[in-house]
mmCIF file of C-alpha atoms in Angstrom:
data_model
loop_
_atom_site.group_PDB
_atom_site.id
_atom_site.type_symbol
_atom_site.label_atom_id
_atom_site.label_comp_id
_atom_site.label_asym_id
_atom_site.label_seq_id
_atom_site.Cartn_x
_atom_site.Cartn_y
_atom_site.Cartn_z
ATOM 1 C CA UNK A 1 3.003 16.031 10.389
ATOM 2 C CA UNK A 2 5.454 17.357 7.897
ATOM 3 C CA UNK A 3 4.598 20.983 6.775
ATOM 4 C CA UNK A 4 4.922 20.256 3.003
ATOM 5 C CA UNK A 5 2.573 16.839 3.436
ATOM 6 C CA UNK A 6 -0.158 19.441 5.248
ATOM 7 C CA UNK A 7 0.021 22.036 2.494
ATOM 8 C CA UNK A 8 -0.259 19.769 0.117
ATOM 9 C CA UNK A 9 -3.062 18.330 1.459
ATOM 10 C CA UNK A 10 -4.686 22.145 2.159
ATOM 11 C CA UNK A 11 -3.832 23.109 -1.892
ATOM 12 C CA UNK A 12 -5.655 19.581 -3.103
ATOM 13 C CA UNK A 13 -8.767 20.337 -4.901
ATOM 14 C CA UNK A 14 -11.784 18.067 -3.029
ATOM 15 C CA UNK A 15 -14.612 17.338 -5.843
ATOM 16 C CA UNK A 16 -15.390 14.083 -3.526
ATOM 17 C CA UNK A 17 -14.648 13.188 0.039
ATOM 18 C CA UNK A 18 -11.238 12.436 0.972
ATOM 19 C CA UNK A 19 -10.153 9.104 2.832
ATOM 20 C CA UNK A 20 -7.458 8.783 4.615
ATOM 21 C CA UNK A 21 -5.573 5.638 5.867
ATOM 22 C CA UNK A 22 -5.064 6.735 9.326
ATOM 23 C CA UNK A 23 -4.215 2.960 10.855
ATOM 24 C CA UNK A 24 -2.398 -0.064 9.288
ATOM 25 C CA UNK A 25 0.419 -1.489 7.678
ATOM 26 C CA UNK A 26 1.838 0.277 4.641
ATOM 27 C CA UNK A 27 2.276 -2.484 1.238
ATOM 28 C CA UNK A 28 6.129 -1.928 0.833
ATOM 29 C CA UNK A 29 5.839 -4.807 -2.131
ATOM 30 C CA UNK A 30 3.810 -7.394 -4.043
ATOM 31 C CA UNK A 31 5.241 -10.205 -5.109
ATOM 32 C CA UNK A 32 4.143 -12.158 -7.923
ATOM 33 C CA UNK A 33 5.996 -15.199 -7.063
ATOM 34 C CA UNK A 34 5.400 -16.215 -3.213
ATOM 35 C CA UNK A 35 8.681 -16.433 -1.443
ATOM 36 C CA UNK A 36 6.522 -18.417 1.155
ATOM 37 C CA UNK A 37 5.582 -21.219 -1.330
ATOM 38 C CA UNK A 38 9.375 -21.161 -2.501
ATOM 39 C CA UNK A 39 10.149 -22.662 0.568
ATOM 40 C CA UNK A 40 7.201 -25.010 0.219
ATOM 41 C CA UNK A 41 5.010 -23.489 3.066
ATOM 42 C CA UNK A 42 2.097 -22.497 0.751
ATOM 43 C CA UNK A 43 -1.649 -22.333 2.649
ATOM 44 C CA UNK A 44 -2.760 -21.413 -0.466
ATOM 45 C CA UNK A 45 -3.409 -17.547 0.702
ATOM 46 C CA UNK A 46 -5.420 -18.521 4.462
ATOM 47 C CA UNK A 47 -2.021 -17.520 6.646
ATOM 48 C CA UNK A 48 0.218 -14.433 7.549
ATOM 49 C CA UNK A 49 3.709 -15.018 7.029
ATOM 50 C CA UNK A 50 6.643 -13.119 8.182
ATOM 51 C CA UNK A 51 10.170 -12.203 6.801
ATOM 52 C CA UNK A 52 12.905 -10.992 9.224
ATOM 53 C CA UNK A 53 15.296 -8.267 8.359
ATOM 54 C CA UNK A 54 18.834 -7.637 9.631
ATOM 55 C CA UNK A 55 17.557 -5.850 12.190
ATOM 56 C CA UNK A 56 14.989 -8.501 13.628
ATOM 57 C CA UNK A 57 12.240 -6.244 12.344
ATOM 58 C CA UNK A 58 8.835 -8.208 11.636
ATOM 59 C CA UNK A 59 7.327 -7.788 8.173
ATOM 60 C CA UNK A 60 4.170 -9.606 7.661
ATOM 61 C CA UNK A 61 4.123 -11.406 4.361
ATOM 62 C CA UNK A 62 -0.038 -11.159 3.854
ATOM 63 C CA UNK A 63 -0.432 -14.207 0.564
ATOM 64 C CA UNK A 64 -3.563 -13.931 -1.154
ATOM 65 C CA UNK A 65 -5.277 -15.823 -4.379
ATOM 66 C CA UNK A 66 -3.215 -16.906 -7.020
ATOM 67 C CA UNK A 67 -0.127 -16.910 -5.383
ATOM 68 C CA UNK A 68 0.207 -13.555 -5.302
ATOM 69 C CA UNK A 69 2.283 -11.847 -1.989
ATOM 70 C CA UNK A 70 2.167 -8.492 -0.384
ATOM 71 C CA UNK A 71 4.984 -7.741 1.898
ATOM 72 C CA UNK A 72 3.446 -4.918 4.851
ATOM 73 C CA UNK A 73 5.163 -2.588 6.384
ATOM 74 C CA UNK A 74 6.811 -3.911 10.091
ATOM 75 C CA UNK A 75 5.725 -0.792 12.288
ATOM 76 C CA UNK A 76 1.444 0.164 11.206
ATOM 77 C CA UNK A 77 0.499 3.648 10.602
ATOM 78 C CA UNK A 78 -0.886 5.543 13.773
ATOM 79 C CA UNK A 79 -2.664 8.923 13.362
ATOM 80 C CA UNK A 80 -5.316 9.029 16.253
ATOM 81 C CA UNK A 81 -3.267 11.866 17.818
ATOM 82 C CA UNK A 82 -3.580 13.518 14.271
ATOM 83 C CA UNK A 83 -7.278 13.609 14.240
ATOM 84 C CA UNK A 84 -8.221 16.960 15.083
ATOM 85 C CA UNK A 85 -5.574 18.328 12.621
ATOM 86 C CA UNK A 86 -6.592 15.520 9.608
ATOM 87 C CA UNK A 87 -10.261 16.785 10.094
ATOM 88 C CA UNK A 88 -8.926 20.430 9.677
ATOM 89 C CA UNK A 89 -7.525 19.850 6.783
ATOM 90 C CA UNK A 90 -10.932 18.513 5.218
ATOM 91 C CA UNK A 91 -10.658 14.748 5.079
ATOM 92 C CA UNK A 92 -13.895 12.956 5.724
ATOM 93 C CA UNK A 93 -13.340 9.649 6.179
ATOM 94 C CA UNK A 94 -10.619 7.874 8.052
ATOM 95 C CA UNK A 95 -9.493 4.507 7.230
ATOM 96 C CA UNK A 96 -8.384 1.474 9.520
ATOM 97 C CA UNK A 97 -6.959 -1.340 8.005
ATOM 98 C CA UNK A 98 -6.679 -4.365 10.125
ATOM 99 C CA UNK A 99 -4.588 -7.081 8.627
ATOM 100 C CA UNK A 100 -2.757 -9.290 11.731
ATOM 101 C CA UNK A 101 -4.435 -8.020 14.697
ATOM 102 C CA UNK A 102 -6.949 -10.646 16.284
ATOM 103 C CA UNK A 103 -9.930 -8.986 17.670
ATOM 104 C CA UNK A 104 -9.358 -7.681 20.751
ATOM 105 C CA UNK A 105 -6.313 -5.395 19.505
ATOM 106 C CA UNK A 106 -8.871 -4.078 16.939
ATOM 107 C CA UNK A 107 -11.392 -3.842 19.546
ATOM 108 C CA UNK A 108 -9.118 -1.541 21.942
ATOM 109 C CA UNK A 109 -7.172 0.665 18.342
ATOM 110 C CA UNK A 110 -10.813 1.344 17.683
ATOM 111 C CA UNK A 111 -11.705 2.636 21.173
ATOM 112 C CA UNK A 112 -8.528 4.767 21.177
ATOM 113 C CA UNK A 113 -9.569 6.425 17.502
ATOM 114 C CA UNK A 114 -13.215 7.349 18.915
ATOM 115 C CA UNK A 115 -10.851 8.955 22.351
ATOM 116 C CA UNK A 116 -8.767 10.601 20.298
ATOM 117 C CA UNK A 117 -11.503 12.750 18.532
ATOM 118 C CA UNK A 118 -12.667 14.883 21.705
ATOM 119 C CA UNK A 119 -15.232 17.418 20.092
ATOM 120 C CA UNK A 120 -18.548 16.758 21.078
ATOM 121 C CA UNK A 121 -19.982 18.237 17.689
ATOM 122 C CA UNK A 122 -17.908 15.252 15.792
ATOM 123 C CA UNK A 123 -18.597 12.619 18.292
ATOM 124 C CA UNK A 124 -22.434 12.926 17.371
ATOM 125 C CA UNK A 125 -21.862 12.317 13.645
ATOM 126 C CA UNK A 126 -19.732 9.625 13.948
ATOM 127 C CA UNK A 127 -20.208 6.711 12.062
ATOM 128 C CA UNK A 128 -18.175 3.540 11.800
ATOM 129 C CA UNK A 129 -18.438 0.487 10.037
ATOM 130 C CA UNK A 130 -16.652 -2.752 9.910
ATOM 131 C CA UNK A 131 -16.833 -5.207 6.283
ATOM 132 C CA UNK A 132 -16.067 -8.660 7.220
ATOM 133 C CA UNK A 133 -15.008 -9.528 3.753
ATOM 134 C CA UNK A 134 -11.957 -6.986 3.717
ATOM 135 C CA UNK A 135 -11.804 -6.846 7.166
ATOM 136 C CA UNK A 136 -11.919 -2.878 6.978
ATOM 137 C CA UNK A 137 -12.752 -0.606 9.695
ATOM 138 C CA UNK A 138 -13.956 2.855 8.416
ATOM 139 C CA UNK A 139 -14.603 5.849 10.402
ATOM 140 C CA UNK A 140 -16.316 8.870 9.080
ATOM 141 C CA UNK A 141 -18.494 12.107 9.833
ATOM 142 C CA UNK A 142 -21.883 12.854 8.475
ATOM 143 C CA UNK A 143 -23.549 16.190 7.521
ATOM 144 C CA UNK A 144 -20.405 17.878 8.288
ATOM 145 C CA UNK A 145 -19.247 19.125 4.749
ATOM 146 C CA UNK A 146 -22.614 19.766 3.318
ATOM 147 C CA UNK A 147 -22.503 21.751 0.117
#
């Protein structure tokens, strides 16, 4: 981690708990008209989509209601080696945001975020939870920050 991101995050003033994203693919841009029904694909916002770049990098083009379009970042976010140093830094909760992974890549990310986090003392407050509807994985720690 960059040393100005962790100071930043050390000097930020925590009147709530802090979430982090620590898992998924970035938004790089929302679209208000759908390239995808442009070309006449539209599934009305039940698919993934991708765009190719120059580089044959995959972007997933994620279309929701209305015909709006969010364009992800190719590569997702992966901080389960950061753990140890996130927690340090006093963020509660960590985020993972599943978006094109089917279950069993979720299944095994998941299992390497609760390996990554060896201390016993955090293992035994860990709580996870999945919501269907957004299809968002949250991991966090209870009675650890108690005021």
């Amino acid at each position: 981690m960059a040393k100005d991101v962790v100071n930043e995050i050390k000097s930020m003033k925590k009147p709530v708990d802090t979430e982090l994203i620590v898992y998924g693919r970035i938004p790089l841009m929302t679209f208000e008209n759908c390239p995808v029904k442009a070309q006449s694909k539209c599934s009305g916002g039940k698919a993934f989509n991708e765009l190719v770049d120059r580089m044959n990098e995959k972007f997933v083009l994620m279309c929701g209601e209305g015909c709006f379009c969010e364009l992800l970042n190719s590569k997702p976010i992966y901080m389960a080696d950061k753990l140890s140093d996130l927690f340090d830094l006093g963020i509660k909760f960590f985020r993972l945001d599943f978006t094109v992974e089917n279950e069993n890549e979720c299944e095994n990310i998941i299992e390497e975020y609760v390996k990554a986090e060896s201390r016993k003392a955090l293992k035994e407050r860990l709580v996870a939870n999945f919501d269907s509807d957004s299809g968002v994985f949250s991991i966090s720690f209870t009675g650890i920050f108690e005021v």
